[in-house]
Coordinates of C-alpha atoms and ligand atoms in Angstrom, one line a residue:
X265 CA 0.0 0.0 0.0
X266 CA 2.9 2.4 0.8
X267 CA 5.9 2.2 -1.4
X268 CA 9.0 2.5 0.8
X269 CA 11.2 1.2 -2.1
X270 CA 10.4 4.3 -4.2
X271 CA 13.5 6.5 -4.5
X272 CA 12.9 10.2 -4.1
X273 CA 15.7 12.5 -5.3
X274 CA 16.3 14.9 -2.5
X275 CA 19.0 16.9 -4.1
X276 CA 18.2 20.6 -4.4
X277 CA 15.3 20.3 -2.0
X278 CA 17.0 22.0 0.8
X279 CA 17.6 18.7 2.7
X280 CA 20.3 18.9 5.3
X281 CA 21.2 15.3 4.7
X282 CA 21.5 15.6 1.0
X283 CA 23.2 19.0 0.9
X284 CA 26.4 18.3 2.9
X285 CA 28.3 16.1 0.4
X286 CA 28.9 16.1 -3.3
X287 CA 26.6 14.1 -5.5
X288 CA 28.8 10.9 -5.6
X289 CA 28.5 10.5 -1.8
X290 CA 25.5 8.5 -0.5
X291 CA 24.4 10.4 2.7
X292 CA 23.4 8.1 5.6
X293 CA 24.1 10.5 8.5
X294 CA 21.6 12.9 10.0
X295 CA 18.5 11.2 11.4
X296 CA 15.7 11.7 8.9
X297 CA 14.4 9.1 6.5
X298 CA 14.3 9.2 2.7
X299 CA 10.7 8.0 2.6
X300 CA 7.7 9.9 1.4
X301 CA 5.5 11.2 4.2
X302 CA 2.2 9.4 4.8
X303 CA -0.4 10.5 2.2
X304 CA -2.8 11.3 5.1
X305 CA -0.3 13.9 6.4
X306 CA 0.2 15.4 2.9
X307 CA -3.6 15.6 2.5
X308 CA -4.0 17.4 5.9
X309 CA -1.3 19.9 4.9
X310 CA -2.9 20.5 1.5
X311 CA -6.3 21.0 3.2
X312 CA -4.9 23.5 5.6
X313 CA -3.4 25.5 2.7
X314 CA -6.9 26.0 1.4
X315 CA -7.1 28.7 4.1
X316 CA -4.8 31.4 2.9
X317 CA -3.8 32.9 6.3
X318 CA -0.7 31.3 8.0
X319 CA -0.5 33.3 11.2
X320 CA 1.0 32.3 14.6
X321 CA -0.3 29.0 15.8
X322 CA -1.4 27.2 18.9
X323 CA -2.3 23.6 19.3
X324 CA -6.0 23.1 19.1
X325 CA -8.0 21.0 21.6
X326 CA -8.3 18.1 19.1
X327 CA -4.5 17.6 19.0
X328 CA -4.2 17.7 22.8
X329 CA -7.0 15.2 23.1
X330 CA -5.5 13.0 20.4
X331 CA -2.1 12.8 22.3
X332 CA -3.9 12.1 25.6
X333 CA -5.8 9.2 24.0
X334 CA -2.8 7.8 22.3
X335 CA -0.6 7.8 25.4
X336 CA -3.3 6.0 27.3
X337 CA -4.0 3.4 24.5
X338 CA -0.4 2.8 23.6
X339 CA 1.5 3.1 26.8
X340 CA -1.2 2.9 29.5
X341 CA 0.0 6.4 30.5
X342 CA -2.8 8.7 31.8
X343 CA -2.2 12.4 31.4
X344 CA -4.4 15.4 31.0
X345 CA -4.5 17.8 28.0
X346 CA -3.1 20.8 30.0
X347 CA 0.0 18.7 30.9
X348 CA 1.3 19.0 27.3
X349 CA 3.6 21.9 26.4
X350 CA 4.2 22.4 22.7
X351 CA 7.7 23.2 21.5
X352 CA 9.5 23.9 18.2
X353 CA 11.7 20.8 18.9
X354 CA 12.9 18.3 21.4
X355 CA 16.3 19.9 21.5
X356 CA 15.0 23.2 22.9
X357 CA 13.0 21.0 25.3
X358 CA 15.9 19.3 27.0
X359 CA 17.8 22.6 27.1
X360 CA 14.8 24.4 28.7
X361 CA 14.5 21.5 31.2
X362 CA 18.1 21.9 32.4
X363 CA 17.8 25.7 32.5
X364 CA 14.6 25.5 34.5
X365 CA 15.8 23.4 37.3
X366 CA 19.6 23.5 37.6
X367 CA 22.1 26.1 38.5
X368 CA 25.6 26.7 37.1
X369 CA 28.0 24.1 38.5
X370 CA 25.3 21.4 39.0
X371 CA 26.1 18.0 37.5
X372 CA 24.0 16.1 34.9
X373 CA 24.2 12.4 34.2
X374 CA 24.2 11.2 30.5
X375 CA 24.8 7.8 29.2
X376 CA 27.4 7.5 26.4
X377 CA 27.6 7.0 23.5
X378 CA 24.9 9.8 23.2
X379 CA 23.3 11.9 20.5
X380 CA 25.5 15.0 20.3
X381 CA 23.0 17.8 21.2
X382 CA 22.2 16.0 24.5
X383 CA 26.0 15.8 25.2
X384 CA 26.3 19.5 24.5
X385 CA 23.2 20.6 26.5
X386 CA 24.8 20.8 30.0
X387 CA 27.6 23.0 28.7
X388 CA 25.1 25.5 27.4
X389 CA 24.1 26.2 31.0
X390 CA 27.4 26.0 32.8
X391 CA 26.6 22.5 34.1
X392 CA 29.0 19.7 34.6
X393 CA 28.4 16.6 32.5
X394 CA 28.9 13.2 34.1
X395 CA 29.3 10.6 31.4
X396 CA 28.3 7.0 32.3
X397 CA 29.1 4.6 29.4
X398 CA 26.5 2.0 28.5
X399 CA 28.1 -1.5 28.9
X400 CA 28.1 -4.0 26.1
X401 CA 26.1 -7.1 26.9
X402 CA 26.0 -10.3 24.8
X403 CA 23.1 -9.1 22.7
X404 CA 22.7 -5.4 23.4
X405 CA 24.0 -2.3 25.2
X406 CA 22.9 -2.0 28.7
X407 CA 22.9 0.6 31.5
X408 CA 25.6 0.2 34.1
X409 CA 23.6 0.3 37.3
X410 CA 26.6 0.6 39.7
X411 CA 28.0 3.5 37.7
X412 CA 24.6 5.2 37.6
X413 CA 24.1 4.9 41.3
X414 CA 27.5 6.4 41.9
X415 CA 27.0 9.3 39.5
X416 CA 23.6 10.1 41.0
X417 CA 25.1 10.8 44.3
X418 CA 26.3 14.0 42.7
X419 CA 24.1 14.6 39.7
X420 CA 21.0 16.9 40.0
X421 CA 19.5 15.5 36.8
X422 CA 19.5 12.4 34.6
X423 CA 19.3 13.2 30.9
X424 CA 17.8 9.9 29.5
X425 CA 17.3 9.0 25.9
X426 CA 14.9 6.1 25.4
X427 CA 14.9 4.5 22.9
X428 CA 18.5 5.3 22.8
X429 CA 20.3 7.2 20.0
X430 CA 22.8 5.9 18.7
X431 CA 22.5 2.3 19.9
X432 CA 18.7 1.8 19.4
X433 CA 18.4 0.3 22.9
X434 CA 14.9 0.1 24.3
X435 CA 15.1 0.3 28.1
X436 CA 13.3 -2.4 30.0
X437 CA 10.7 -1.6 32.6
X438 CA 13.1 -3.0 35.2
X439 CA 16.0 -0.7 34.1
X440 CA 13.7 2.3 34.1
X441 CA 12.4 1.4 37.6
X442 CA 16.0 1.2 38.8
X443 CA 16.8 4.6 37.2
X444 CA 13.7 6.2 38.6
X445 CA 14.3 4.8 42.1
X446 CA 17.9 6.1 42.0
X447 CA 16.8 9.5 40.9
X448 CA 14.1 9.5 43.6
X449 CA 16.7 8.6 46.3
X450 CA 19.0 11.4 45.2
X451 CA 16.2 13.9 44.4
X452 CA 17.3 14.2 40.8
X453 CA 15.3 15.6 37.9
X454 CA 14.6 13.2 35.1
X455 CA 14.6 14.5 31.6
X456 CA 13.5 11.8 29.2
X457 CA 13.9 12.2 25.5
X458 CA 11.5 9.7 24.0
X459 CA 11.5 11.0 20.4
X460 CA 12.2 7.5 18.9
X461 CA 9.4 5.8 21.0
X462 CA 7.0 5.1 18.2
X463 CA 9.4 3.0 16.0
X464 CA 10.0 0.0 18.3
X465 CA 10.8 -3.4 16.7
X466 CA 10.1 -7.1 17.3
X467 CA 6.8 -6.4 19.2
X468 CA 8.7 -4.7 22.1
X469 CA 6.8 -2.3 24.3
X470 CA 8.1 1.2 24.9
X471 CA 7.7 2.3 28.5
X472 CA 7.6 6.1 29.2
X473 CA 9.6 6.4 32.5
X474 CA 7.0 8.9 33.8
X475 CA 4.3 6.2 33.4
X476 CA 5.9 4.0 36.1
X477 CA 4.3 5.8 39.1
X478 CA 3.0 9.2 40.1
X479 CA 6.1 9.9 42.2
X480 CA 8.3 9.3 39.1
X481 CA 6.0 11.6 37.0
X482 CA 6.4 14.4 39.5
X483 CA 10.1 14.7 38.8
X484 CA 10.0 14.0 35.1
X485 CA 10.0 16.1 31.9
X486 CA 9.2 13.8 29.0
X487 CA 9.9 15.0 25.4
X488 CA 8.2 13.5 22.4
X489 CA 7.4 14.3 18.8
X490 CA 5.8 12.8 15.7
X491 CA 8.9 14.0 13.8
X492 CA 11.1 10.9 13.7
X493 CA 8.4 8.3 13.3
X494 CA 6.4 10.1 10.5
X495 CA 9.5 11.7 8.9
X496 CA 8.4 15.3 9.4
X497 CA 11.4 16.7 11.5
X498 CA 11.6 19.6 9.1
X499 CA 8.3 20.9 10.4
X500 CA 9.9 21.5 13.8
X501 CA 7.1 20.5 16.2
X502 CA 7.4 18.6 19.4
X503 CA 6.0 18.5 22.9
X504 CA 6.8 18.1 26.5
X505 CA 4.6 16.3 29.0
X506 CA 5.1 17.6 32.5
X507 CA 2.6 16.5 35.1
X508 CA 3.8 18.5 38.1
X509 CA 2.3 22.0 37.8
X510 CA 5.3 23.8 39.5
X511 CA 7.8 21.9 37.3
X512 CA 5.7 22.8 34.2
X513 CA 5.7 26.5 35.2
X514 CA 9.4 26.5 35.8
X515 CA 9.9 24.8 32.4
X516 CA 7.8 27.4 30.6
X517 CA 9.7 30.1 32.4
X518 CA 12.9 28.8 30.8
X519 CA 11.8 30.0 27.3
X520 CA 13.7 33.2 28.1
X521 CA 12.7 34.9 24.8
X522 CA 14.4 32.2 22.8
X523 CA 11.8 29.5 22.4
X524 CA 8.7 30.9 20.7
X525 CA 5.5 29.5 19.3
X526 CA 5.2 26.3 17.2
X527 CA 5.1 25.8 13.5
X528 CA 1.5 25.9 12.2
X529 CA 2.0 23.2 9.6
X530 CA 3.9 21.1 12.1
X531 CA 0.8 21.1 14.4
X532 CA -1.4 20.1 11.5
X533 CA 0.9 17.3 10.4
X534 CA 1.3 16.0 14.0
X535 CA -2.5 15.7 14.4
X536 CA -2.8 14.0 11.0
X537 CA 0.0 11.6 11.9
X538 CA -1.4 10.5 15.2
X539 CA -5.1 10.5 14.1
X540 CA -4.8 9.1 10.5
X541 CA -1.4 7.6 9.8
X542 CA -1.3 4.5 12.1
X543 CA -1.3 2.1 9.1
X544 CA 1.6 4.0 7.5
X545 CA 3.5 3.8 10.8
X546 CA 3.0 0.0 11.0
X547 CA 4.2 -0.3 7.4
X548 CA 7.3 1.9 8.2
X549 CA 8.2 -0.3 11.2
X550 CA 7.9 -3.4 9.0
X551 CA 10.2 -1.9 6.4
X552 CA 12.7 -0.5 8.8
X553 CA 12.8 -3.9 10.7
X554 CA 13.5 -5.5 7.3
X555 CA 16.3 -3.0 6.6
X556 CA 17.8 -3.7 10.0
X557 CA 17.7 -7.5 9.4
X558 CA 19.1 -7.0 5.9
X559 CA 21.9 -4.9 7.4
X560 CA 22.6 -7.5 10.1
X561 CA 22.9 -10.3 7.5
X562 CA 25.0 -8.2 5.1
X563 CA 27.5 -7.1 7.7
X564 CA 27.9 -10.6 9.1
X565 CA 28.7 -11.8 5.6
X566 CA 30.7 -8.9 4.1
X567 CA 32.2 -7.1 7.1
X568 CA 32.2 -9.6 10.0
X569 CA 34.9 -7.5 11.8
X570 CA 32.3 -4.8 12.5
X571 CA 30.8 -5.3 15.9
X572 CA 27.1 -4.4 15.9
X573 CA 24.0 -5.1 18.0
X574 CA 20.9 -4.9 15.9
X575 CA 18.9 -1.9 17.2
X576 CA 15.6 -2.5 19.0
X577 CA 14.1 0.7 17.6
X578 CA 14.3 3.5 15.0
X579 CA 16.7 3.6 12.0
X580 CA 20.2 4.1 13.3
X581 CA 22.9 1.5 13.5
X582 CA 25.9 1.9 15.8
X583 CA 28.9 0.2 14.2
X584 CA 32.1 -0.6 16.1
X585 CA 34.8 -0.6 13.4
X586 CA 37.8 -0.8 15.6
X587 CA 38.8 -4.3 14.5
X588 CA 39.1 -3.1 10.9
X589 CA 41.9 -0.6 11.8
X590 CA 40.7 2.0 9.5
X591 CA 42.9 4.8 10.9
X592 CA 42.1 7.6 13.2
X593 CA 38.6 8.2 11.6
X594 CA 36.5 5.4 10.1
X595 CA 34.0 8.1 9.1
X596 CA 36.7 9.8 7.0
X597 CA 37.8 6.4 5.6
X598 CA 34.2 5.6 4.5
X599 CA 33.7 9.1 3.1
X600 CA 36.9 9.1 1.0
X601 CA 37.1 5.5 0.0
X602 CA 33.5 4.3 0.0
X603 CA 31.8 7.6 -0.9
X604 CA 29.4 7.2 2.1
X605 CA 28.5 10.0 4.4
X606 CA 28.2 8.4 7.9
X607 CA 28.2 10.0 11.3
X608 CA 31.5 10.0 13.1
X609 CA 31.6 8.1 16.4
X610 CA 33.6 10.7 18.3
X611 CA 30.5 13.0 18.1
X612 CA 28.8 10.6 20.5
X613 CA 31.4 11.0 23.3
X614 CA 34.9 10.3 24.4
X615 CA 36.3 6.9 23.4
X616 CA 34.1 6.3 20.4
X617 CA 36.5 7.4 17.7
X618 CA 36.5 3.9 16.2
X619 CA 32.7 3.9 15.6
X620 CA 30.3 5.2 13.0
X621 CA 26.5 5.6 13.0
X622 CA 24.7 4.6 9.9
X623 CA 21.2 5.8 9.1
X624 CA 19.2 2.9 7.5
X625 CA 16.0 5.0 7.0
X626 CA 16.5 4.7 3.2
X627 CA 15.4 2.3 0.5
X628 CA 16.6 -1.2 0.7
X629 CA 18.4 -0.7 -2.6
X630 CA 20.3 2.3 -1.2
X631 CA 21.2 0.3 1.9
X632 CA 22.5 -2.6 -0.3
X633 CA 24.6 -0.2 -2.3
X634 CA 26.0 1.4 0.9
X635 CA 27.1 -1.9 2.4
X636 CA 28.6 -3.0 -1.0
X637 CA 30.6 0.3 -1.1
X638 CA 31.8 -0.2 2.5
X639 CA 32.9 -3.8 1.8
X640 CA 34.6 -2.9 -1.5
X641 CA 36.5 0.0 0.2
X642 CA 37.6 -2.2 3.1
X643 CA 38.7 -5.0 0.7
X644 CA 40.7 -2.5 -1.5
X645 CA 42.6 -0.8 1.2
Ligands
PLP864 C1 17.4 11.6 20.6 C2 17.0 12.8 19.8 N1 16.5 13.8 20.4 C3 16.2 15.0 19.7 C4 16.4 15.0 18.3 C5 16.1 16.3 17.6 O1 14.8 16.7 17.8 P1 14.3 18.1 17.3 O2 14.6 18.2 15.9 O3 12.8 18.0 17.6 O4 15.0 19.1 18.1 C6 16.9 13.9 17.7 C7 17.2 14.0 16.2 O5 18.0 13.2 15.7 C8 17.2 12.7 18.4 O6 17.7 11.6 17.8

């Protein structure tokens, strides 16, 4: 019904992903997908343009109610419409959260490797960052409970990313309960970036940490968006869910003249996504899971030295290339020799120089070409 194999030429469309490198380089870096947006979303945007005035926008009651219903149905998480704060992005959201509740010199816990803007956020507010590496289990990356407990003796906030970028790890209820209890014991704020929560594979269940218990919700700022799942990140629309009124007020106070109203078309697209595009989302998950499994098979066959745990969510693969000895920067090697634009591991924290992140939110044919180019470059070196 939806054609994820269709190739859409994104050159000269103002795409960040397709503008960085020359035409011979296949870009698989920044986290958006090459797929056409759900027809239901396009239809809603077209319909809105029938009204010729595009003034400042607020979220209408229907969108708030849609989110309330979805969170209850999908995650058994009960919130009310006034607990949602609309934002022009998740990144402003985690920065506002830190600014709202922490003072210069306070420490913030993050788990590395980590999406760069989360790593950078504490520095914007004069905060100290405490990096706690994930540990590598047999099948997946896992939180290091002892190190978390130690860091939380000092940290005033836990900046969580679940599902995790770049590893694609989906936190278990048990791990989340441990993190929540440790934050509770040390009176730490929880900022939970759950932007990837709607693209979970293998029938797994995403658990919003705030849904664990009211006392967890009280100390939590959750950040979500339709942007990653429905491939509309260029519309710059996201939302926070903050159930404690005082915390919500402090969060809104941190706008500081820098975080203004939300994109009108983004609000329209978000409503259409959640209300009308469920079938598209299911099909996208199927296709991405197929891409993930294809990548897993291809890497095992063509580049078995790359260590990789198949992600449990989203469209990012975290590849440990250290055994290939590709020099100081595997990203540079794959750019120069394989004509692939990957994300450099060092962006995700200290000690990840030997890694790259590959975005498989592309057609299967593009992915096949990418792996072939990688393997050929490695063989020819
Ligand atoms: C974990 C995570 N948070 C936030 C963002 C960016 O969100 P936004 O564009 O809404 O600021 C991304 C984009 O890749 C992401 O992966």
